[in-house]
Amino acid sequence: MTDPQTLATDTPSALARLMAGIAERHPHIAPGPVDDAPNPNEPGHPEYHRRRRADWALTRWQTATPPRYRHADATHPEVQAWADRVATDPDTAGNLLLTGTTGTGKTHQAYGALRRIAAAGPHVYEVRAITAADMYGLLRPKGSDRGAEEELRRLARVPLLLLDDLGSAKASEFTEEVTYRLVNERYNACRPTIYTSNLPARAASGGPDLTSALGERIVSRLSEDTTVVAMTGHDRRRRPAA
Ligand SMILES: Nc1ncnc2c1ncn2[C@@H]1O[C@H](COP(=O)(O)OP(=O)(O)O)[C@@H](O)[C@H]1O
Ligand SMILES: [Mg+2]
C-alpha cells in the first residue's frame, strides 16, 4: 500500500508532469489562473456568512421590537459607537444608559442600537426588551405562569437586554430588590444592557435622580463601565411650536 506521505509528496510532481505533457502537446494553450476562492455571495466566504447571521438577527430584532420603533435608527454617535463595541466584543462593551426627559428619543435610540448590533451579524444575537414597569408586573406573585424566579433568571441571562423607563415606577422594597438582583447579576456576568430613564444618574443639586429612586448600590453597578448619553431637545411626541 502507498503510504499517505509518499502520495502527498508525489502529487505535485505528478501534476507538474501532467502540465508539462499538456504544454508539450498543446503549446498554444496557456494555463490561466485558477481562482476557486469563494466570492462574498458564496458560502465559504466570511462576508456571506456574516450577512446570513445579520438577516437572522434582524428577524429576531423585529420580533422583539414594537411597531412604533421598527424603523428606529441609532443616530447618536455615542450610541452608534457603543452598539459597534457590543457587536465586536459584548463582554467588554459595558452598558448604555440613556437619560433625558420624556419624548427626547431614548427608546428610539435604544431600539436603534439593538438593530445596529443585529445588522453587524454577531455570532450570538438573543435580545429581550421590557419596560421596568412590565418587569415588576411579571415578577410579582402570580405575574407569570413560569414563576417570578424563572422570569428573573431569564432576564438576567439573556445576552442583550433593554430595560426601558427605569426609575419611573413607584419605588418599594420589592422594586428595589428585583432591580438590584437583575442589575447585579448582569453586572457580574458582563452582559451588555441598555437602561433608559427620565432621571439623570446623579443630580448635582440634590434633585430627583436615579440614585434617590433606586438606591446607591444599584446605580453604582449600572453606571460602572457605562456609556451615559443624555438626550436633549423638545418632546418629539408634541408638535414643535410654530
Ligand atoms: N431620531 C428620531 N427620528 C424619528 N423619530 C423619532 C426619533 N427619535 C424619536 N422619535 C419619535 O419620537 C417619539 C418619542 O421618542 P421616544 O424614543 O419614544 O422618546 P422617549 O423614550 O425619550 O420618551 C416616538 O414616536 C419616536 O418614534
Ligand atoms: Mg421611552
XYZ file of C-alpha atoms and ligand atoms in Angstrom:
270
model
C 0.000 0.000 0.000
C 1.249 3.514 -0.763
C 1.673 5.410 2.434
C -0.088 8.833 2.513
C 3.242 10.625 2.977
C 4.588 9.291 -0.336
C 1.341 10.113 -2.088
C 1.364 13.661 -0.736
C 4.911 14.354 -1.909
C 4.261 12.571 -5.207
C 1.164 14.567 -6.060
C 2.786 17.883 -7.025
C 5.351 16.211 -9.216
C 2.649 14.082 -10.881
C 0.667 17.267 -11.532
C 3.784 19.015 -12.795
C 4.467 16.100 -15.212
C 0.875 16.238 -16.430
C 1.065 20.015 -17.015
C 4.388 19.642 -18.794
C 2.874 16.932 -21.019
C -0.088 19.175 -21.940
C 2.231 22.120 -22.646
C 4.331 19.910 -24.919
C 1.391 18.537 -26.901
C -0.693 21.747 -26.978
C 1.783 24.635 -26.851
C -0.961 27.145 -27.818
C -2.948 26.512 -24.599
C -1.600 28.814 -21.895
C -2.626 27.791 -18.377
C -4.866 30.536 -16.929
C -5.057 31.468 -13.283
C -7.255 29.105 -11.305
C -9.482 31.069 -8.950
C -11.653 28.793 -6.904
C -11.850 31.079 -3.820
C -15.500 31.878 -2.961
C -16.705 35.431 -3.515
C -18.816 37.334 -0.924
C -22.020 35.920 -2.451
C -20.942 32.320 -1.985
C -20.833 30.036 1.051
C -17.310 29.770 2.409
C -16.658 33.493 2.198
C -16.777 35.211 5.655
C -18.894 38.073 4.309
C -21.518 35.602 3.017
C -21.831 34.062 6.476
C -21.862 37.467 8.218
C -24.791 38.537 6.009
C -26.690 35.350 6.806
C -26.201 35.956 10.545
C -27.319 39.583 10.113
C -30.533 38.525 8.299
C -31.338 36.087 11.065
C -30.538 38.603 13.847
C -32.615 41.338 12.188
C -35.592 38.988 12.122
C -35.176 38.431 15.859
C -34.846 42.190 16.381
C -38.144 42.754 14.513
C -39.882 40.237 16.750
C -38.603 41.964 19.905
C -39.490 45.468 18.670
C -42.903 47.148 18.925
C -44.177 48.523 15.570
C -43.539 52.169 16.570
C -39.800 51.537 16.763
C -39.359 49.158 13.796
C -37.785 51.994 11.797
C -35.619 53.189 14.665
C -32.081 54.120 13.769
C -29.293 54.846 16.228
C -28.337 58.334 15.079
C -26.435 59.444 18.180
C -22.682 58.935 17.588
C -22.031 57.605 21.116
C -24.940 55.175 20.816
C -23.574 54.007 17.454
C -20.097 53.533 18.937
C -21.494 51.520 21.868
C -23.516 49.287 19.511
C -20.402 48.669 17.420
C -18.468 47.660 20.542
C -21.217 45.198 21.513
C -21.167 43.684 18.037
C -17.388 43.250 18.219
C -16.945 42.162 21.844
C -20.058 42.073 24.062
C -18.059 41.107 27.172
C -16.111 44.358 27.265
C -18.662 46.772 25.767
C -20.273 47.717 29.091
C -23.749 49.200 29.443
C -25.574 52.049 27.794
C -27.627 54.454 29.915
C -29.860 56.857 28.037
C -31.237 59.686 30.127
C -33.415 62.673 29.257
C -36.917 63.977 29.666
C -39.985 62.383 28.053
C -40.056 62.330 24.273
C -36.389 63.111 23.663
C -35.899 59.843 21.764
C -34.365 57.496 24.356
C -36.441 54.442 23.436
C -35.897 55.198 19.739
C -32.095 55.272 20.183
C -32.251 52.122 22.309
C -34.088 50.054 19.667
C -31.863 51.653 17.023
C -28.805 50.393 18.929
C -30.232 46.850 19.139
C -30.905 46.956 15.407
C -27.386 48.165 14.627
C -25.949 45.255 16.621
C -28.148 42.809 14.672
C -27.137 44.323 11.332
C -23.471 43.733 12.151
C -24.161 39.972 12.035
C -22.904 38.973 15.503
C -22.234 35.325 16.321
C -24.781 35.447 19.173
C -27.952 37.509 18.986
C -30.534 36.951 21.671
C -32.402 40.011 22.809
C -35.178 40.977 25.192
C -36.782 44.395 25.615
C -39.067 45.255 28.516
C -40.123 48.320 30.455
C -39.231 48.385 34.135
C -42.961 48.627 34.973
C -43.749 45.467 32.945
C -40.835 43.694 34.540
C -42.150 44.445 38.032
C -45.572 43.177 36.929
C -44.033 39.955 35.618
C -42.070 39.373 38.797
C -44.961 39.829 41.199
C -46.559 36.709 42.704
C -48.866 35.255 40.007
C -47.408 37.761 37.496
C -46.348 34.902 35.216
C -47.045 31.202 34.703
C -43.346 30.460 34.770
C -42.930 31.969 38.209
C -41.027 35.049 39.288
C -37.695 33.302 39.905
C -37.626 31.791 36.428
C -38.592 35.130 34.840
C -35.852 36.926 36.719
C -33.345 34.248 35.729
C -34.268 34.696 32.054
C -33.965 38.470 32.193
C -30.636 38.242 33.972
C -29.214 35.719 31.485
C -30.382 36.977 28.114
C -27.238 38.097 26.241
C -28.698 41.515 25.357
C -31.383 43.369 27.351
C -33.187 46.683 27.066
C -34.726 47.796 30.351
C -36.795 50.818 29.442
C -38.013 53.615 31.740
C -36.124 52.722 34.845
C -36.933 54.771 37.945
C -40.418 55.834 36.778
C -42.372 53.229 38.743
C -43.171 53.927 42.361
C -40.261 52.608 44.372
C -40.813 49.969 47.033
C -38.727 47.367 48.793
C -39.882 44.901 46.122
C -38.887 47.046 43.098
C -35.538 47.827 44.698
C -34.848 44.168 45.455
C -35.627 42.816 41.975
C -33.861 45.699 40.228
C -30.808 45.080 42.376
C -30.769 41.351 41.657
C -31.129 41.903 37.911
C -28.562 44.699 37.656
C -26.118 42.848 39.902
C -26.286 39.545 38.028
C -25.886 41.216 34.627
C -23.071 43.350 36.011
C -21.209 40.310 37.392
C -21.618 38.407 34.124
C -20.592 41.436 31.982
C -23.757 41.159 29.883
C -24.448 44.354 27.928
C -27.651 46.128 28.941
C -29.378 49.277 27.765
C -31.110 51.243 30.507
C -33.244 54.284 29.801
C -34.558 56.712 32.384
C -36.246 60.080 32.643
C -33.987 60.735 35.612
C -30.294 61.655 35.473
C -27.946 59.134 37.138
C -26.904 61.719 39.721
C -28.360 65.188 40.031
C -25.752 67.705 41.156
C -28.197 69.842 43.105
C -29.685 67.017 45.172
C -32.774 66.962 42.925
C -34.561 63.745 41.881
C -32.181 61.287 40.269
C -31.721 57.543 39.738
C -29.729 57.290 42.930
C -32.587 58.650 45.033
C -35.115 56.496 43.100
C -33.191 53.191 43.096
C -30.506 53.451 45.743
C -26.743 53.820 45.579
C -25.859 50.102 45.305
C -27.929 49.733 42.103
C -26.763 52.960 40.469
C -23.099 52.341 41.249
C -23.313 48.956 39.464
C -25.299 50.125 36.497
C -23.072 53.103 35.936
C -19.731 51.269 36.015
C -18.356 50.700 32.503
C -21.402 52.543 31.253
C -21.730 54.897 28.329
C -24.087 57.594 29.608
C -25.870 59.529 26.889
C -28.006 62.485 27.961
C -30.659 63.060 25.293
C -31.753 66.655 24.949
C -34.306 68.560 22.892
C -38.051 69.001 22.836
C -40.714 66.334 23.355
C -40.918 64.704 19.931
C -44.428 63.464 20.672
C -45.712 67.037 20.639
C -45.653 69.135 17.515
C -42.964 71.798 17.742
C -44.376 75.280 18.448
C -44.990 77.137 15.149
N -34.399 60.202 15.674
C -35.720 60.056 15.507
N -36.260 60.086 14.281
C -37.572 59.950 14.085
N -38.479 59.804 15.074
C -38.013 59.773 16.323
C -36.619 59.913 16.620
N -36.447 59.860 17.940
C -37.681 59.690 18.452
N -38.611 59.639 17.505
C -40.075 59.510 17.718
O -40.440 60.446 18.707
C -41.327 59.884 19.653
C -40.697 59.932 21.051
O -39.496 59.153 21.056
P -39.189 58.095 22.195
O -37.939 57.390 21.834
O -40.375 57.262 22.464
O -38.910 59.092 23.430
P -38.551 58.759 24.968
O -38.303 57.312 25.061
O -37.344 59.590 25.267
O -39.730 59.219 25.771
C -41.594 58.460 19.190
O -42.797 58.428 18.450
C -40.417 58.137 18.301
O -40.781 57.201 17.303
Mg -39.326 55.832 26.170
